Amino acid sequence: MDVSLFEVLGPVMIGPSSSHTAGAARLGRAARLIAGKPFVKVEFGLHGSFAKTGRGHGTHKALLAGALGLHEEDERLRDAFELAQQAGAAYSFYELELPDAHENSARITFFHTDGTLSEIEGSSIGGGRIRITSIDGTAAGFSAEAPTLLITQRDVQGVVSGITGQLAAAGLNIGVMRVSRKGRGETATTIIETDSPVPSAVAGRLRQLPEVLSVRVVDLNAKEDADV
């Protein structure tokens, strides 16, 4: 069995636990990027070990810090509650049961300034790694380790080929691609993991394609402005 150095040593992080702290912060930050809009409140539903022992391991602060845009190695993770208050962001935590979920799982709900909601479910699976399992009730299933495109489109012939054509024209290689739909002719979701970062200009061209409803880029290695 191949084991990476990352799995042995874990990520550069603020302790005490890679799963409960680094992974939680990474999960919160991935959810923030998926939501993709300013928010006034964020709720964290905690499942399993996150619910039972998370507070002692700093999970609450790590999840909130990630949602505010802080990286897992940022020393300010410990001050997440105070930073949220300074940013005017309300937050709350509650316990819930997620069927067939990893022990370190959470449902993160953002209440946006425009009155809409975003709901992301995911897990911290060890060594600071995460897995996003659901977005707004639709199954997802990606790690966010590679730059990831989340595209919502109408289920019409030719849309997917138009998307992949734009990526090929930009010289972007597709590592993984999954397409799911609610029903024939209804809304579909395309998740694409690429081997290199997706330039904003390429994302812009994808948004202009006929029948494409939204395009979000999740790149945890890219620089972004935090709320604090």
Short mmCIF file of C-alpha atoms in Angstrom, two decimals:
data_model
loop_
_atom_site.label_atom_id
_atom_site.label_comp_id
_atom_site.label_asym_id
_atom_site.label_seq_id
_atom_site.Cartn_x
_atom_site.Cartn_y
_atom_site.Cartn_z
CA MET A 1 0.00 0.00 0.00
CA ASP A 2 1.35 3.42 -0.95
CA VAL A 3 1.38 5.93 1.91
CA SER A 4 2.23 9.56 1.29
CA LEU A 5 4.47 11.66 3.52
CA PHE A 6 1.43 13.94 4.04
CA GLU A 7 -0.51 11.04 5.54
CA VAL A 8 2.38 10.17 7.90
CA LEU A 9 3.31 13.66 9.08
CA GLY A 10 0.07 15.53 8.46
CA PRO A 11 -0.26 19.13 7.28
CA VAL A 12 1.30 22.29 8.61
CA MET A 13 -1.38 23.35 11.05
CA ILE A 14 -2.45 24.78 14.36
CA GLY A 15 -3.11 21.89 16.77
CA PRO A 16 -4.14 19.85 18.55
CA SER A 17 -5.58 17.44 15.96
CA SER A 18 -5.23 17.13 12.20
CA SER A 19 -8.78 15.76 11.84
CA HIS A 20 -10.52 17.99 14.36
CA THR A 21 -8.52 21.16 13.69
CA ALA A 22 -6.70 21.26 10.35
CA GLY A 23 -9.32 19.19 8.53
CA ALA A 24 -12.13 21.15 10.14
CA ALA A 25 -10.61 24.47 9.12
CA ARG A 26 -10.08 23.17 5.59
CA LEU A 27 -13.68 21.93 5.47
CA GLY A 28 -14.98 25.32 6.59
CA ARG A 29 -12.89 27.12 3.98
CA ALA A 30 -13.97 24.76 1.20
CA ALA A 31 -17.61 25.33 2.17
CA ARG A 32 -17.02 29.09 2.04
CA LEU A 33 -15.64 28.84 -1.50
CA ILE A 34 -18.52 26.62 -2.60
CA ALA A 35 -21.06 29.03 -1.15
CA GLY A 36 -19.24 31.81 -2.97
CA LYS A 37 -21.20 34.78 -1.59
CA PRO A 38 -21.03 37.13 1.42
CA PHE A 39 -22.91 35.88 4.46
CA VAL A 40 -24.31 37.31 7.67
CA LYS A 41 -24.63 34.04 9.57
CA VAL A 42 -23.26 30.51 9.43
CA GLU A 43 -24.58 27.42 11.22
CA PHE A 44 -22.61 24.25 11.86
CA GLY A 45 -24.42 20.96 12.38
CA LEU A 46 -21.95 18.56 13.99
CA HIS A 47 -22.12 14.78 13.55
CA GLY A 48 -20.40 11.94 15.37
CA SER A 49 -17.01 12.69 16.90
CA PHE A 50 -17.25 16.32 15.82
CA ALA A 51 -20.31 16.60 18.07
CA LYS A 52 -19.03 14.51 20.97
CA THR A 53 -15.43 15.72 21.38
CA GLY A 54 -15.09 18.59 18.93
CA ARG A 55 -15.16 21.43 21.43
CA GLY A 56 -12.21 20.02 23.38
CA HIS A 57 -10.22 19.58 20.17
CA GLY A 58 -10.93 23.08 18.87
CA THR A 59 -13.24 21.88 16.09
CA HIS A 60 -15.77 24.66 16.63
CA LYS A 61 -13.16 27.39 16.29
CA ALA A 62 -11.49 25.67 13.33
CA LEU A 63 -14.73 25.28 11.34
CA LEU A 64 -15.66 28.90 11.97
CA ALA A 65 -12.18 30.15 11.14
CA GLY A 66 -12.27 28.29 7.83
CA ALA A 67 -15.68 29.74 7.03
CA LEU A 68 -14.17 33.19 7.63
CA GLY A 69 -11.42 32.38 5.13
CA LEU A 70 -8.51 31.52 7.43
CA HIS A 71 -6.07 28.81 6.37
CA GLU A 72 -5.42 25.85 8.64
CA GLU A 73 -1.91 27.06 9.56
CA ASP A 74 -3.11 30.55 10.56
CA GLU A 75 -2.40 31.22 14.23
CA ARG A 76 -5.63 33.24 14.44
CA LEU A 77 -7.70 30.03 14.38
CA ARG A 78 -7.73 30.19 18.18
CA ASP A 79 -9.41 33.62 18.03
CA ALA A 80 -12.18 32.61 15.60
CA PHE A 81 -15.07 33.57 17.90
CA GLU A 82 -13.69 37.06 18.47
CA LEU A 83 -12.83 37.50 14.80
CA ALA A 84 -16.36 36.54 13.74
CA GLN A 85 -17.78 39.09 16.14
CA GLN A 86 -15.47 41.77 14.74
CA ALA A 87 -16.54 40.85 11.19
CA GLY A 88 -20.23 41.04 12.13
CA ALA A 89 -20.79 37.36 11.30
CA ALA A 90 -23.23 35.47 13.53
CA TYR A 91 -22.62 31.76 14.12
CA SER A 92 -24.10 28.80 15.94
CA PHE A 93 -23.46 25.09 16.50
CA TYR A 94 -25.84 22.18 16.99
CA GLU A 95 -25.70 18.39 16.93
CA LEU A 96 -27.26 16.23 14.24
CA GLU A 97 -27.14 12.72 12.80
CA LEU A 98 -26.05 12.34 9.18
CA PRO A 99 -26.90 8.90 7.76
CA ASP A 100 -23.86 6.83 6.70
CA ALA A 101 -21.52 9.77 7.34
CA HIS A 102 -17.90 9.73 8.50
CA GLU A 103 -17.51 10.32 12.26
CA ASN A 104 -15.92 13.73 11.65
CA SER A 105 -18.68 15.30 9.57
CA ALA A 106 -20.60 18.56 9.50
CA ARG A 107 -23.41 20.33 7.71
CA ILE A 108 -22.51 23.98 7.13
CA THR A 109 -25.28 26.42 6.27
CA PHE A 110 -24.53 29.96 5.10
CA PHE A 111 -27.18 32.67 5.34
CA HIS A 112 -26.23 35.13 2.59
CA THR A 113 -26.70 38.87 2.49
CA ASP A 114 -29.05 38.47 -0.50
CA GLY A 115 -31.43 36.30 1.53
CA THR A 116 -30.42 32.96 -0.01
CA LEU A 117 -28.97 29.90 1.72
CA SER A 118 -26.11 27.54 0.86
CA GLU A 119 -25.83 24.14 2.52
CA ILE A 120 -22.66 22.06 2.30
CA GLU A 121 -21.98 18.71 3.95
CA GLY A 122 -18.52 17.24 4.28
CA SER A 123 -16.08 15.26 6.40
CA SER A 124 -12.56 15.51 7.77
CA ILE A 125 -11.16 12.10 6.87
CA GLY A 126 -7.73 12.23 8.50
CA GLY A 127 -4.37 13.90 8.00
CA GLY A 128 -6.03 17.24 7.34
CA ARG A 129 -7.81 15.86 4.27
CA ILE A 130 -11.50 16.44 3.60
CA ARG A 131 -14.33 15.20 1.41
CA ILE A 132 -17.30 17.26 0.29
CA THR A 133 -20.29 14.94 0.19
CA SER A 134 -23.29 17.17 -0.60
CA ILE A 135 -24.02 20.65 -1.93
CA ASP A 136 -27.53 22.05 -1.49
CA GLY A 137 -28.92 18.54 -1.22
CA THR A 138 -27.13 17.20 -4.31
CA ALA A 139 -24.49 14.48 -3.91
CA ALA A 140 -20.98 15.76 -4.57
CA GLY A 141 -18.06 13.49 -3.60
CA PHE A 142 -14.78 15.35 -4.11
CA SER A 143 -11.73 16.08 -1.99
CA ALA A 144 -10.90 19.64 -3.07
CA GLU A 145 -7.24 18.62 -3.19
CA ALA A 146 -7.14 19.62 -6.88
CA PRO A 147 -8.68 22.77 -8.36
CA THR A 148 -12.35 21.93 -8.78
CA LEU A 149 -15.07 23.42 -10.97
CA LEU A 150 -18.67 23.17 -9.81
CA ILE A 151 -20.99 23.87 -12.72
CA THR A 152 -24.77 23.91 -12.68
CA GLN A 153 -26.45 23.69 -16.07
CA ARG A 154 -29.65 22.66 -17.78
CA ASP A 155 -29.67 19.06 -18.92
CA VAL A 156 -29.48 19.80 -22.64
CA GLN A 157 -27.48 18.00 -25.31
CA GLY A 158 -24.15 19.65 -26.08
CA VAL A 159 -23.66 21.54 -22.81
CA VAL A 160 -21.01 19.19 -21.40
CA SER A 161 -19.07 19.14 -24.67
CA GLY A 162 -19.14 22.93 -24.67
CA ILE A 163 -17.68 22.96 -21.16
CA THR A 164 -14.91 20.49 -21.93
CA GLY A 165 -14.16 22.30 -25.18
CA GLN A 166 -13.52 25.54 -23.29
CA LEU A 167 -11.17 23.78 -20.91
CA ALA A 168 -9.28 22.10 -23.76
CA ALA A 169 -8.93 25.42 -25.57
CA ALA A 170 -7.41 26.89 -22.38
CA GLY A 171 -4.94 24.01 -22.10
CA LEU A 172 -6.51 22.64 -18.91
CA ASN A 173 -6.35 18.89 -18.44
CA ILE A 174 -9.31 17.18 -16.75
CA GLY A 175 -8.34 14.74 -14.02
CA VAL A 176 -11.83 13.72 -12.90
CA MET A 177 -15.28 14.64 -14.19
CA ARG A 178 -18.69 13.65 -12.84
CA VAL A 179 -22.12 14.68 -14.13
CA SER A 180 -25.36 14.15 -12.21
CA ARG A 181 -28.89 15.37 -12.86
CA LYS A 182 -32.14 15.59 -10.96
CA GLY A 183 -34.03 14.25 -13.97
CA ARG A 184 -33.97 14.19 -17.74
CA GLY A 185 -34.16 17.73 -19.08
CA GLU A 186 -33.89 19.24 -15.60
CA THR A 187 -30.95 20.79 -13.74
CA ALA A 188 -27.62 18.97 -13.87
CA THR A 189 -24.37 19.40 -11.96
CA THR A 190 -20.90 18.89 -13.40
CA ILE A 191 -17.91 18.50 -11.09
CA ILE A 192 -14.52 18.75 -12.77
CA GLU A 193 -11.12 18.39 -11.09
CA THR A 194 -8.28 19.86 -13.13
CA ASP A 195 -4.51 19.34 -13.02
CA SER A 196 -3.79 23.07 -12.81
CA PRO A 197 -5.54 26.20 -11.51
CA VAL A 198 -8.54 27.52 -13.46
CA PRO A 199 -7.96 31.15 -14.53
CA SER A 200 -10.80 33.56 -13.78
CA ALA A 201 -11.06 34.33 -17.50
CA VAL A 202 -11.81 30.68 -18.25
CA ALA A 203 -14.45 30.56 -15.52
CA GLY A 204 -15.95 33.70 -17.07
CA ARG A 205 -16.17 32.10 -20.50
CA LEU A 206 -17.85 29.04 -18.99
CA ARG A 207 -20.48 31.28 -17.39
CA GLN A 208 -21.30 32.70 -20.82
CA LEU A 209 -22.07 29.31 -22.35
CA PRO A 210 -25.73 28.75 -23.26
CA GLU A 211 -27.66 26.72 -20.65
CA VAL A 212 -24.91 27.17 -17.98
CA LEU A 213 -26.55 28.53 -14.82
CA SER A 214 -23.59 28.94 -12.46
CA VAL A 215 -19.85 28.29 -12.25
CA ARG A 216 -17.89 28.11 -9.00
CA VAL A 217 -14.16 27.46 -8.60
CA VAL A 218 -12.91 25.73 -5.46
CA ASP A 219 -9.12 26.03 -5.17
CA LEU A 220 -7.85 25.74 -1.62
CA ASN A 221 -4.31 26.60 -2.72
CA ALA A 222 -5.27 29.91 -4.29
CA LYS A 223 -4.89 33.18 -2.44
CA GLU A 224 -8.16 34.72 -1.33
CA ASP A 225 -9.17 37.54 0.94
CA ALA A 226 -10.48 36.44 4.32
CA ASP A 227 -13.27 38.29 6.10
CA VAL A 228 -10.92 39.06 9.00
#
